[in-house]
Amino acid sequence: MKSFFLPSSIAVIGASDRDNSLGSQMITNLLYGYRGNLYPVNPNYKEIRRVPCFPSVDAIPGIVDLAIIIVPAPAVPDALEDCARKGVRRVMIQSAGFAEVGQAGAELQEKCSSTARAGDIRVWGPNCMGLVDIPRGHLFTFMHPKVYEDGLIPGRISIIVQSGMLSAGFLADLMSERSIGVGKACSIGNKSDVDECDVLEYLLDDDETDAVAMYLESIPRGRRFVELARTSTKPLVVLKGGKSGAGAKAALSHTSSLAGDARLQNSLLEGAGVTLAHDFQQMMELARDLSLISHTPPKCRTAIVTFSGGAGILSCDLLEEAGLKVAEFSKETKANLGKVFPDWLPAANPVDLFPAFALRGPLAAYRSAVDAVLADPGVDVVFMHYFAGLYRNFDGMREMKEAADRAGKILIMWVIGRREGTRIFREEARKNGIPVHSELSRAVECLAAASRREAKAVVTVGQEPAAPAAAVDKASRFLEAGPPVGVWDEYESKRLLACFDIPIVEEKTAETADEASSVAENMGYPLALKGLVPDMVHKTESGLVHLNIGSTEAFNEALAAIAERMGGKGRFLIQRYRAGDYELIAGFLRDAQFGPCVMFGIGGIFSELQQDVVFACAPLSVEEARSMIGRVRNVRLLRGFRGTVPLDEEEAARVLVALGDLGTLFPEIEQIDINPLVVKDGSPVAVDASVILG
């Protein structure tokens, strides 16, 4: 990847001197700050901007580290062949008109990929905006030069985008409106070869990058991405586009339907320590704040220092809604704050400084109040509000930040005010490494994200299944004897689960009503009765499930009702009825981007409504399975809520490990669904299950 970021020579195939053409803008941008050898390529020019121009890549006398192609899409394959003959091994295709436009474009893109593979060429793009390295002044892009007319602010946040938004003024907005400095901005487009994993791996080793923000529409190498995120010491923020639509196969099982609409992806990324964003600006502000906030106690006991009582009250509301805590001041802190205020006003949190402005002056009041709350051992964060442009410039920012650092505390700011005053305040905050926001809610979002960042789940991507050989052999023989494809019924599915010692409810099948009645009398009440019809997963909705049957008369009534609905198809399943304290759901599925995955969460008939589920890449270690259990939102339910016996988390973790091993070892298994996994007195038992073979 180094040749993409730090090439000693660049050839621009499709360079131009025609005003407002992409080839012309490319040369303008390269001349802005690139100091290596530049070779424009176009047979129609002898020189462009006083730089010698060559008719072809072959005619370039020196070595070419990187070729940037900006010719019409149909001409790109020939340009790639020219690069192969020249020995160019890194090519950035910024031309559009490939897979993004339909089948013909996809075929053209595949032709380019084939040519590149034959020539041992790594390709960045196509349909991308290339690469910008602001600290170096490297603009390997055709974005319009007006984007950086107001100046580029170098920073230590790097960006990966699967979009051409670099040309849409995003960089200009970040720097002119939000005073956010940027290091490297990488637009990777269609990702025919180089993808977000390649670029991320480079940026994680880049000493000039402190955090990485990403806008992605797909993550084809999802497992590799999770592995990189897990090992990253730098904050990663992802904004995902195209999250809707679970696909037709979701209807086959609860496991798959609960994985839809990006839930699986979000859960895997969050478990690997990635922070998720909801819009572009939030993505960048999260990345900036996380890069500046190195440590955050989980509760973030926060002192609010404000010029407005209303803003202080709203800040309290927002902090508590985010699960953070408004600090309780010590007696000493209140006494010190009392020296700032008029005698008639008691000190409290939020610290509303407006009454103190007339007494001491705004800047002196701020300094004294911030010093007082920084000294309080019960304060972790100082959330300072400021109205810029009414008074002389705030000149104590560096001292305030240094005092916060000495105290080991976080300083974060919200600023509003007059345009120029606000701009100056933001710039001063940026220079001193202080996060500053124009919305109270965004400041609290970023603070909450920082408090969660330490809670990275255990992720063990790449380990091998650890199932006993006897279990594997037993399951293998069972699969060979069963149906080759399709949906297995509940009984056969649970027999397969039992091969891996997943606990299942006591049950028997019957082919006829008379046989079912005999089984019921021998098993004893209470019972559950179900009708098993081939390829039917959702039995409850079809009236094929009767629970908690307490007598022979009730059983016979249920038997008659189910038999009528079955219409002579299928068989009966008689189970020992198990009334649980609560129900869970567990499952396995193969995801197109992340491969084998295990799911765990709140189950039963409310699983679609609650959607309280988490996912992890399979196979799992026991440690990661325990981490999954702790990640569900309603984990209190599992740990003795209102006097219930806590879940046997070791046993539940073993079930999840077994699910992951079973699904991973047998690639013909597409999905496994255990719903419900009933918990009684802490012990989980699979009461209903389905296996889907692909």
XYZ file of C-alpha atoms in Angstrom:
694
model
C 0.000 0.000 0.000
C 2.954 2.326 0.499
C 3.248 2.913 -3.267
C -0.297 4.287 -3.291
C 0.342 6.669 -0.409
C 3.994 7.605 -0.988
C 4.858 7.112 -4.662
C 8.131 8.533 -5.937
C 6.595 8.992 -9.405
C 3.073 9.326 -10.800
C 1.763 8.979 -14.342
C -1.627 10.565 -15.088
C -3.255 8.730 -17.987
C -5.850 11.115 -19.382
C -4.140 14.319 -18.248
C -5.483 17.456 -19.917
C -4.946 21.194 -20.201
C -8.591 21.883 -21.012
C -10.233 24.110 -18.381
C -12.617 22.344 -15.952
C -11.847 18.891 -17.365
C -11.140 16.132 -14.849
C -7.719 15.554 -16.355
C -6.890 19.236 -15.915
C -8.097 19.323 -12.295
C -5.992 16.241 -11.582
C -2.819 17.974 -12.784
C -3.697 21.165 -10.869
C -4.146 19.155 -7.679
C -0.936 17.196 -8.101
C 1.046 20.371 -8.704
C -0.373 21.775 -5.443
C 1.961 19.777 -3.235
C 3.330 16.615 -4.834
C 7.139 16.807 -5.173
C 7.893 13.507 -6.898
C 8.251 12.907 -10.632
C 5.020 13.748 -12.467
C 4.306 12.330 -15.922
C 1.148 13.542 -17.707
C 0.066 11.070 -20.426
C -1.960 12.287 -23.423
C -0.937 12.046 -27.124
C -2.576 15.434 -27.817
C -0.124 17.509 -25.736
C 3.619 18.108 -25.656
C 3.387 19.652 -22.195
C 0.734 20.524 -19.595
C 1.328 23.379 -17.155
C 4.985 23.402 -18.207
C 5.331 19.720 -17.348
C 6.424 17.474 -20.269
C 3.556 15.295 -21.502
C 4.024 11.815 -22.968
C 1.954 10.104 -25.690
C 1.840 6.805 -23.780
C 3.023 5.192 -20.571
C 5.642 3.276 -22.563
C 7.229 6.577 -23.630
C 7.948 7.651 -20.034
C 11.713 7.345 -19.528
C 11.697 6.587 -15.806
C 10.071 4.145 -13.382
C 6.391 4.756 -12.577
C 5.339 3.882 -9.024
C 1.692 4.852 -9.437
C -0.531 5.400 -12.476
C -3.761 7.375 -12.104
C -6.255 6.618 -14.885
C -8.866 9.241 -15.755
C -9.934 8.243 -19.284
C -13.436 7.104 -20.391
C -14.318 3.675 -19.020
C -14.094 1.746 -22.344
C -10.462 2.878 -22.721
C -9.385 1.729 -19.257
C -8.536 -1.924 -20.143
C -6.080 -0.749 -22.807
C -4.565 1.707 -20.346
C -4.096 -1.134 -17.849
C -2.358 -3.227 -20.489
C -0.015 -0.303 -21.173
C 0.741 -0.129 -17.442
C 1.465 -3.859 -17.331
C 3.949 -3.569 -20.204
C 5.643 -0.641 -18.471
C 5.886 -2.569 -15.207
C 3.570 -0.296 -13.227
C 2.305 -2.305 -10.247
C -0.035 0.216 -8.615
C -2.942 1.786 -10.513
C -5.686 4.108 -9.295
C -8.725 4.099 -11.643
C -10.773 7.222 -10.994
C -12.893 6.826 -14.133
C -16.580 5.946 -13.634
C -18.842 3.725 -15.731
C -18.205 0.293 -14.265
C -20.197 -2.020 -11.973
C -22.120 0.938 -10.553
C -23.966 1.425 -13.890
C -25.219 -2.131 -14.487
C -24.333 -5.399 -16.174
C -22.306 -3.952 -19.050
C -20.264 -1.900 -16.604
C -19.764 -4.931 -14.355
C -18.407 -6.914 -17.306
C -16.033 -4.066 -18.155
C -14.883 -3.952 -14.529
C -14.207 -7.692 -14.563
C -12.194 -7.269 -17.767
C -10.080 -4.651 -16.005
C -9.615 -6.936 -13.002
C -8.533 -9.802 -15.250
C -6.014 -7.572 -17.013
C -4.685 -6.318 -13.679
C -4.277 -9.823 -12.265
C -2.389 -10.919 -15.363
C -0.074 -7.917 -15.007
C 0.412 -8.325 -11.228
C -1.214 -4.911 -10.697
C -3.035 -3.809 -7.548
C -6.000 -1.611 -8.469
C -7.533 1.176 -6.344
C -11.069 1.922 -7.574
C -12.603 2.244 -10.123
C -15.239 4.975 -9.736
C -13.392 6.692 -6.932
C -11.984 10.074 -5.952
C -8.558 8.747 -5.048
C -6.397 9.858 -2.168
C -5.724 13.101 -0.291
C -2.889 13.463 2.231
C -3.407 16.941 3.671
C -0.286 17.233 5.867
C 1.892 16.465 2.816
C -0.230 18.404 0.348
C -0.736 15.280 -1.771
C -3.978 15.593 -3.726
C -4.192 12.446 -5.854
C -7.727 13.305 -6.946
C -9.718 15.196 -9.565
C -11.831 17.048 -6.965
C -12.397 20.692 -7.829
C -9.583 22.974 -6.626
C -12.134 25.352 -5.067
C -12.680 22.732 -2.369
C -9.379 23.742 -0.792
C -9.294 27.430 -1.720
C -9.978 28.418 1.893
C -7.028 26.342 3.053
C -6.540 22.786 4.240
C -6.369 22.026 7.950
C -3.956 19.156 8.597
C -5.001 16.742 11.298
C -4.583 13.205 12.566
C -7.966 11.739 11.631
C -7.939 9.666 8.448
C -10.998 8.832 6.375
C -11.984 5.866 4.211
C -15.057 6.437 2.044
C -16.794 4.206 -0.470
C -18.083 7.248 -2.275
C -17.057 10.264 -4.301
C -18.089 12.620 -1.532
C -14.583 14.085 -1.432
C -15.739 16.136 -4.454
C -18.992 17.154 -2.766
C -17.422 19.627 -0.386
C -17.238 17.278 2.597
C -13.618 18.153 3.294
C -14.370 21.844 2.879
C -17.290 21.592 5.295
C -15.210 19.780 7.897
C -12.455 22.316 7.811
C -14.336 25.570 7.279
C -17.461 24.920 9.358
C -16.307 22.454 12.001
C -12.567 23.116 12.285
C -11.772 19.414 12.060
C -8.327 18.625 10.735
C -7.862 15.649 8.416
C -4.833 13.487 7.743
C -5.529 11.135 4.861
C -8.841 10.879 2.970
C -9.210 7.728 0.869
C -12.065 7.239 -1.610
C -12.041 3.567 -2.672
C -15.098 3.452 -4.953
C -16.117 0.070 -6.375
C -13.328 -1.821 -4.572
C -12.536 -4.156 -7.465
C -9.276 -4.982 -5.664
C -8.070 -2.634 -2.908
C -10.757 -2.444 -0.222
C -11.324 -0.949 3.209
C -9.348 -3.755 4.890
C -6.238 -3.007 2.822
C -6.421 0.723 3.515
C -7.351 0.291 7.185
C -4.418 -2.031 7.783
C -2.094 0.648 6.386
C -3.660 3.426 8.468
C -3.489 1.388 11.677
C 0.292 1.251 11.216
C 0.487 4.910 10.169
C 2.216 7.050 12.813
C 0.411 10.115 11.437
C -3.102 8.711 12.041
C -4.731 8.722 15.496
C -8.273 7.666 14.477
C -10.010 6.336 11.370
C -13.514 7.323 10.207
C -15.192 5.229 7.504
C -18.252 5.545 5.286
C -18.894 2.066 3.826
C -21.695 0.589 1.759
C -20.438 -2.985 2.021
C -17.736 -4.916 3.863
C -17.046 -7.968 1.660
C -14.194 -9.208 3.867
C -16.182 -8.776 7.038
C -14.240 -11.257 9.137
C -10.916 -9.641 8.266
C -12.386 -6.246 9.097
C -13.539 -7.491 12.516
C -10.085 -8.924 13.159
C -8.420 -5.594 12.321
C -10.883 -3.704 14.521
C -10.343 -6.092 17.416
C -6.589 -5.563 17.387
C -6.724 -1.802 16.771
C -5.478 0.525 19.472
C -6.877 3.466 17.500
C -10.537 4.540 17.577
C -12.525 3.349 14.556
C -15.822 4.997 13.595
C -18.041 3.509 10.881
C -20.997 5.052 9.077
C -22.770 2.328 7.119
C -24.889 3.080 4.060
C -27.465 0.722 2.523
C -28.587 -0.909 5.768
C -32.153 -1.842 4.901
C -33.528 -5.074 3.472
C -33.007 -8.454 5.114
C -33.494 -10.619 2.029
C -36.025 -13.290 1.155
C -34.377 -16.092 3.110
C -34.984 -14.171 6.358
C -38.513 -15.578 6.482
C -37.145 -19.077 7.029
C -36.012 -18.554 10.610
C -36.013 -16.133 13.501
C -32.220 -16.216 13.508
C -31.942 -14.903 9.970
C -34.738 -12.360 10.285
C -33.157 -10.961 13.440
C -29.868 -10.648 11.561
C -31.460 -8.442 8.917
C -31.469 -4.662 8.602
C -27.793 -4.436 9.608
C -28.316 -5.799 13.135
C -25.762 -8.569 12.627
C -23.193 -6.234 11.132
C -23.682 -3.562 13.811
C -23.426 -6.114 16.596
C -20.227 -7.618 15.207
C -18.624 -4.212 14.707
C -19.622 -2.914 18.138
C -18.361 -6.126 19.711
C -14.993 -5.528 18.040
C -14.797 -2.010 19.491
C -16.044 -0.026 16.489
C -18.138 3.087 17.181
C -21.137 3.411 14.849
C -22.227 6.767 13.424
C -25.519 7.918 11.861
C -24.420 10.790 9.616
C -21.244 12.231 8.105
C -20.743 15.045 10.594
C -21.330 12.785 13.565
C -18.846 10.307 12.107
C -16.112 12.934 12.015
C -16.904 14.489 15.379
C -16.928 11.058 17.008
C -13.565 10.249 15.436
C -12.102 13.572 16.545
C -13.352 13.293 20.124
C -12.304 9.670 20.498
C -8.830 10.544 19.268
C -8.590 13.366 21.819
C -10.164 11.575 24.796
C -7.720 8.893 25.844
C -9.575 7.576 28.878
C -13.108 7.871 30.222
C -14.601 6.428 33.426
C -17.805 4.559 32.481
C -20.141 6.911 34.367
C -18.373 10.120 33.291
C -19.325 12.099 36.385
C -19.771 15.452 34.698
C -19.594 19.020 35.943
C -21.482 21.491 33.724
C -20.154 25.042 33.612
C -22.544 27.233 31.646
C -23.678 30.763 30.830
C -27.328 29.638 30.587
C -29.536 27.937 33.159
C -31.648 26.376 30.408
C -28.628 24.943 28.602
C -27.416 23.523 31.899
C -30.736 21.804 32.595
C -30.882 20.352 29.073
C -27.326 19.086 29.463
C -28.343 17.225 32.623
C -31.225 15.593 30.749
C -29.017 14.575 27.828
C -26.305 13.151 30.079
C -28.712 11.001 32.051
C -30.484 9.802 28.890
C -27.085 8.658 27.611
C -26.421 6.681 30.794
C -23.890 9.186 32.125
C -23.906 10.887 35.503
C -24.170 14.499 36.623
C -21.500 14.938 39.302
C -22.284 15.627 42.963
C -19.976 18.375 44.209
C -18.064 18.041 47.461
C -18.444 20.592 50.263
C -15.014 22.016 49.411
C -16.010 22.502 45.772
C -19.234 24.236 46.742
C -17.302 26.505 49.077
C -14.821 27.411 46.345
C -17.620 28.038 43.869
C -19.322 30.218 46.459
C -16.437 32.656 46.132
C -17.352 33.127 42.464
C -21.072 33.795 42.977
C -23.032 36.567 44.683
C -23.865 35.767 48.305
C -27.543 35.117 47.542
C -26.828 32.266 45.045
C -25.850 28.794 46.339
C -23.341 26.786 44.264
C -24.716 23.742 42.435
C -24.239 21.559 39.372
C -24.907 22.839 36.687
C -22.738 25.850 37.512
C -24.704 28.762 36.010
C -22.125 31.542 35.798
C -24.334 34.292 34.430
C -24.985 35.891 37.860
C -21.211 35.869 38.473
C -20.365 37.739 35.263
C -21.269 41.134 36.702
C -19.418 40.393 39.923
C -16.120 39.083 38.512
C -16.242 39.410 34.725
C -16.967 36.512 32.336
C -13.443 35.214 31.751
C -12.395 35.365 35.411
C -15.643 33.648 36.430
C -14.999 30.808 33.957
C -11.415 30.311 35.113
C -12.340 30.195 38.793
C -15.293 27.855 38.269
C -13.372 25.428 36.066
C -10.452 25.364 38.527
C -12.878 24.571 41.362
C -14.609 21.639 39.645
C -11.325 20.218 38.300
C -10.127 19.929 41.894
C -13.177 17.860 42.920
C -12.328 14.099 43.158
C -15.959 13.336 42.287
C -15.691 14.985 38.872
C -14.407 13.134 35.789
C -15.513 15.535 33.047
C -15.915 19.292 32.731
C -18.553 20.200 30.141
C -18.054 23.906 29.492
C -20.571 26.097 27.617
C -19.486 29.357 26.025
C -21.049 32.191 24.014
C -18.352 33.511 21.698
C -18.083 36.968 20.210
C -19.599 39.096 22.995
C -16.430 39.481 25.034
C -12.769 39.657 24.143
C -11.288 36.422 22.859
C -11.097 33.629 25.393
C -7.358 33.559 26.188
C -7.172 30.920 28.892
C -7.867 27.820 26.830
C -4.358 26.399 26.879
C -4.024 26.821 30.637
C -7.453 25.258 31.160
C -6.551 22.230 29.035
C -3.219 21.808 30.793
C -4.983 21.959 34.172
C -7.474 19.297 33.056
C -4.634 17.069 31.836
C -2.766 17.438 35.126
C -5.926 16.455 36.994
C -6.451 13.468 34.670
C -9.855 14.801 33.621
C -11.695 15.453 30.383
C -12.537 18.919 29.087
C -15.226 19.146 26.407
C -16.972 22.277 25.132
C -20.173 23.541 23.550
C -19.976 26.915 21.824
C -22.509 29.176 20.153
C -22.361 32.845 19.355
C -21.405 35.337 16.668
C -19.910 33.910 13.492
C -16.360 35.211 13.673
C -16.106 34.790 17.422
C -17.261 31.192 17.136
C -14.769 30.495 14.343
C -11.879 31.863 16.392
C -12.984 29.924 19.492
C -13.222 26.658 17.520
C -9.807 27.159 15.982
C -8.240 27.854 19.366
C -9.888 24.742 20.815
C -8.591 22.651 17.886
C -5.034 23.870 18.404
C -5.217 22.916 22.075
C -6.739 19.468 21.512
C -10.111 20.265 23.090
C -13.291 18.759 21.573
C -15.751 21.550 20.796
C -19.312 21.166 19.476
C -22.082 23.381 18.183
C -24.857 21.076 19.491
C -25.284 19.978 23.096
C -26.616 16.597 22.006
C -23.599 15.887 19.795
C -21.190 16.675 22.624
C -22.998 14.215 24.901
C -23.116 11.561 22.124
C -19.367 11.785 21.732
C -18.781 11.666 25.475
C -21.008 8.595 25.774
C -19.154 6.913 22.898
C -15.852 7.551 24.664
C -17.208 5.997 27.869
C -18.230 2.841 25.955
C -14.975 2.462 24.069
C -13.208 0.662 26.907
C -15.882 -2.076 26.893
C -14.542 -3.904 23.828
C -15.930 -7.423 23.592
C -13.669 -10.447 23.397
C -13.231 -11.440 19.737
C -11.368 -14.548 18.625
C -11.731 -14.537 14.843
C -9.744 -17.279 13.168
C -9.691 -19.935 15.897
C -10.528 -23.550 15.099
C -13.613 -25.404 16.418
C -12.842 -27.368 19.566
C -15.673 -29.911 19.432
C -14.812 -33.475 20.556
C -14.119 -35.931 17.734
C -16.903 -38.236 18.932
C -19.463 -35.424 18.669
C -18.250 -34.495 15.194
C -18.433 -38.107 14.023
C -21.938 -38.567 15.451
C -23.231 -35.364 13.843
C -21.600 -36.284 10.531
C -23.387 -39.631 10.408
C -26.650 -37.977 11.396
C -26.362 -35.382 8.619
C -25.537 -38.029 6.037
C -28.702 -39.925 6.921
C -30.955 -36.857 6.870
C -32.450 -34.805 4.041
C -29.746 -33.243 1.812
C -31.327 -29.751 1.606
C -34.186 -27.721 3.035
C -35.740 -27.203 6.466
C -35.499 -30.001 8.999
C -38.388 -30.438 11.378
C -38.079 -29.621 15.043
C -37.516 -33.196 16.223
C -34.706 -34.032 13.784
C -33.138 -30.618 14.355
C -32.897 -31.161 18.094
C -31.466 -34.660 17.608
C -28.653 -33.037 15.639
C -28.124 -30.475 18.417
C -27.942 -33.301 20.944
C -24.964 -34.723 19.044
C -23.042 -31.716 20.386
C -24.539 -32.100 23.876
C -26.849 -29.101 23.585
C -29.574 -29.813 26.197
C -32.977 -30.562 24.645
C -36.418 -31.135 26.141
C -37.706 -34.682 26.670
C -39.906 -35.597 23.678
C -41.151 -38.361 21.389
C -42.811 -38.491 17.969
C -45.941 -40.351 16.853
C -47.174 -41.112 13.362
C -50.853 -41.523 14.308
C -53.291 -40.017 16.777
C -53.620 -43.299 18.656
C -49.871 -43.584 18.989
C -49.709 -39.968 20.196
C -52.316 -40.665 22.907
C -50.343 -43.693 24.095
C -47.111 -41.677 24.284
C -48.905 -38.968 26.268
C -50.240 -41.392 28.863
C -46.821 -42.961 29.345
C -44.999 -39.600 29.555
C -47.429 -37.981 31.985
C -48.831 -34.452 32.173
C -48.355 -31.526 31.715
C -47.380 -31.849 28.054
C -46.916 -29.879 24.881
C -48.286 -31.174 21.587
C -47.067 -30.028 18.180
C -47.709 -30.907 14.587
C -44.613 -31.409 12.432
C -45.250 -30.628 8.766
C -42.392 -30.802 6.221
C -40.677 -27.434 5.452
C -42.763 -25.548 8.025
C -40.798 -23.589 10.625
C -43.337 -21.248 12.221
C -45.728 -23.771 13.747
C -47.341 -21.405 16.255
C -48.723 -19.126 13.525
C -50.234 -22.189 11.803
C -52.081 -23.398 14.911
C -49.856 -26.464 15.286
C -48.719 -25.832 18.875
C -50.652 -26.476 22.095
C -48.841 -25.923 25.396
C -49.316 -26.825 29.058
C -51.830 -29.613 28.429
C -52.847 -30.915 31.842
C -55.228 -33.818 31.197
C -56.167 -36.627 28.804
C -59.334 -34.797 27.770
C -57.432 -31.593 26.970
C -54.803 -33.602 25.089
C -57.399 -35.305 22.902
C -58.986 -31.942 22.058
C -55.611 -30.513 21.085
C -54.807 -33.662 19.114
C -57.995 -33.379 17.069
C -57.433 -29.678 16.350
C -53.841 -30.196 15.219
C -54.692 -33.253 13.119
C -57.329 -31.246 11.250
C -54.827 -28.478 10.472
C -52.187 -30.968 9.348
C -54.536 -32.435 6.752
C -53.003 -35.892 6.867
C -49.417 -34.638 6.459
C -46.550 -34.888 8.894
C -46.420 -36.369 12.382
C -47.063 -35.472 16.011
C -44.493 -34.372 18.580
C -45.226 -34.903 22.271
C -42.999 -33.015 24.716
C -42.578 -32.776 28.427
C -43.943 -29.266 29.000
C -41.293 -26.997 30.430
C -42.519 -23.766 32.005
C -39.567 -21.436 32.181
C -38.704 -18.289 34.090
C -37.971 -16.636 30.727
C -37.074 -17.531 27.165
C -33.924 -16.907 25.154
C -33.070 -17.374 21.500
C -29.841 -18.740 20.072
C -28.838 -19.489 16.530
C -26.263 -19.902 13.807
C -26.183 -18.488 10.279
C -23.790 -17.900 7.400
C -23.518 -14.273 6.416
C -22.361 -13.253 2.953
C -19.840 -10.768 4.381
C -18.946 -12.124 7.828
C -19.243 -15.879 7.278
C -20.323 -18.231 10.094
C -21.926 -16.331 12.985
C -23.644 -17.152 16.277
C -26.616 -15.202 17.613
C -27.901 -14.888 21.190
C -30.652 -12.824 22.771
C -34.110 -12.537 24.284
C -36.371 -15.084 22.586
C -39.790 -16.630 22.547
C -42.779 -15.139 20.740
C -41.531 -11.581 21.428
C -38.161 -11.993 19.707
C -39.272 -10.027 16.641
C -40.541 -7.156 18.807
C -37.703 -6.914 21.304
C -34.850 -7.430 18.856
C -32.513 -7.681 21.809
C -29.893 -9.856 20.147
C -26.128 -9.870 19.698
C -23.885 -11.645 17.208
C -20.318 -12.927 17.082
C -18.178 -14.588 14.428
C -18.006 -18.368 14.800
C -16.396 -20.483 16.061
C -16.391 -19.014 19.569
C -14.200 -19.419 22.590
C -15.964 -19.845 25.928
C -14.697 -16.389 26.901
C -16.268 -14.790 23.838
C -19.526 -16.657 24.433
C -19.654 -15.218 27.968
C -18.998 -11.780 26.502
C -21.962 -12.211 24.142
C -24.259 -12.962 27.061
C -23.132 -9.785 28.819
C -23.799 -7.638 25.733
C -27.593 -8.060 25.530
C -29.413 -4.923 26.625
C -31.627 -6.746 29.113
C -28.778 -8.647 30.739
C -30.310 -7.842 34.151
C -33.039 -10.358 33.326
C -30.360 -13.051 33.151
C -28.639 -12.104 36.394
C -31.328 -12.494 39.016
C -33.867 -9.821 38.075
C -36.643 -9.582 40.694
C -35.518 -12.677 42.557
C -35.220 -15.113 39.630
C -32.398 -17.632 39.693
C -29.526 -16.226 37.602
C -28.774 -17.869 34.297
C -26.084 -20.535 34.425
C -23.837 -18.508 32.157
C -21.260 -21.281 31.884
C -23.880 -23.669 30.519
C -25.352 -21.013 28.216
C -21.865 -20.177 26.940
C -21.265 -23.862 26.245
C -24.452 -23.952 24.154
C -23.246 -20.990 22.092
C -19.802 -22.529 21.595
C -21.410 -25.799 20.480
C -23.677 -23.960 18.021
C -20.690 -22.184 16.512
C -18.650 -25.381 16.239
C -21.517 -27.359 14.702
C -22.306 -24.753 12.078
C -18.671 -24.053 11.220
C -17.655 -27.707 10.884
C -20.503 -28.600 8.544
C -20.712 -26.111 5.649
C -24.002 -27.614 4.444
C -25.688 -26.102 7.529
C -27.045 -22.706 6.474
C -28.965 -21.798 9.642
C -29.751 -23.160 13.100
C -32.570 -21.661 15.120
C -33.226 -22.414 18.814
C -36.337 -20.508 19.808
C -37.128 -20.731 22.585
C -34.173 -21.708 24.686
C -36.203 -21.954 27.885
C -34.513 -21.105 31.177
C -35.818 -22.624 34.401
C -33.921 -22.257 37.675
C -30.975 -20.974 35.674
C -30.703 -23.964 33.326
C -31.243 -23.465 29.550
C -32.967 -26.166 27.481
C -33.786 -26.135 23.760
C -37.571 -26.512 23.493
C -37.963 -25.693 19.791
C -35.358 -25.685 17.041
C -34.892 -25.849 13.307
C -31.945 -26.614 11.066
C -31.802 -25.350 7.490
C -29.446 -26.990 5.031
C -28.330 -24.960 2.017
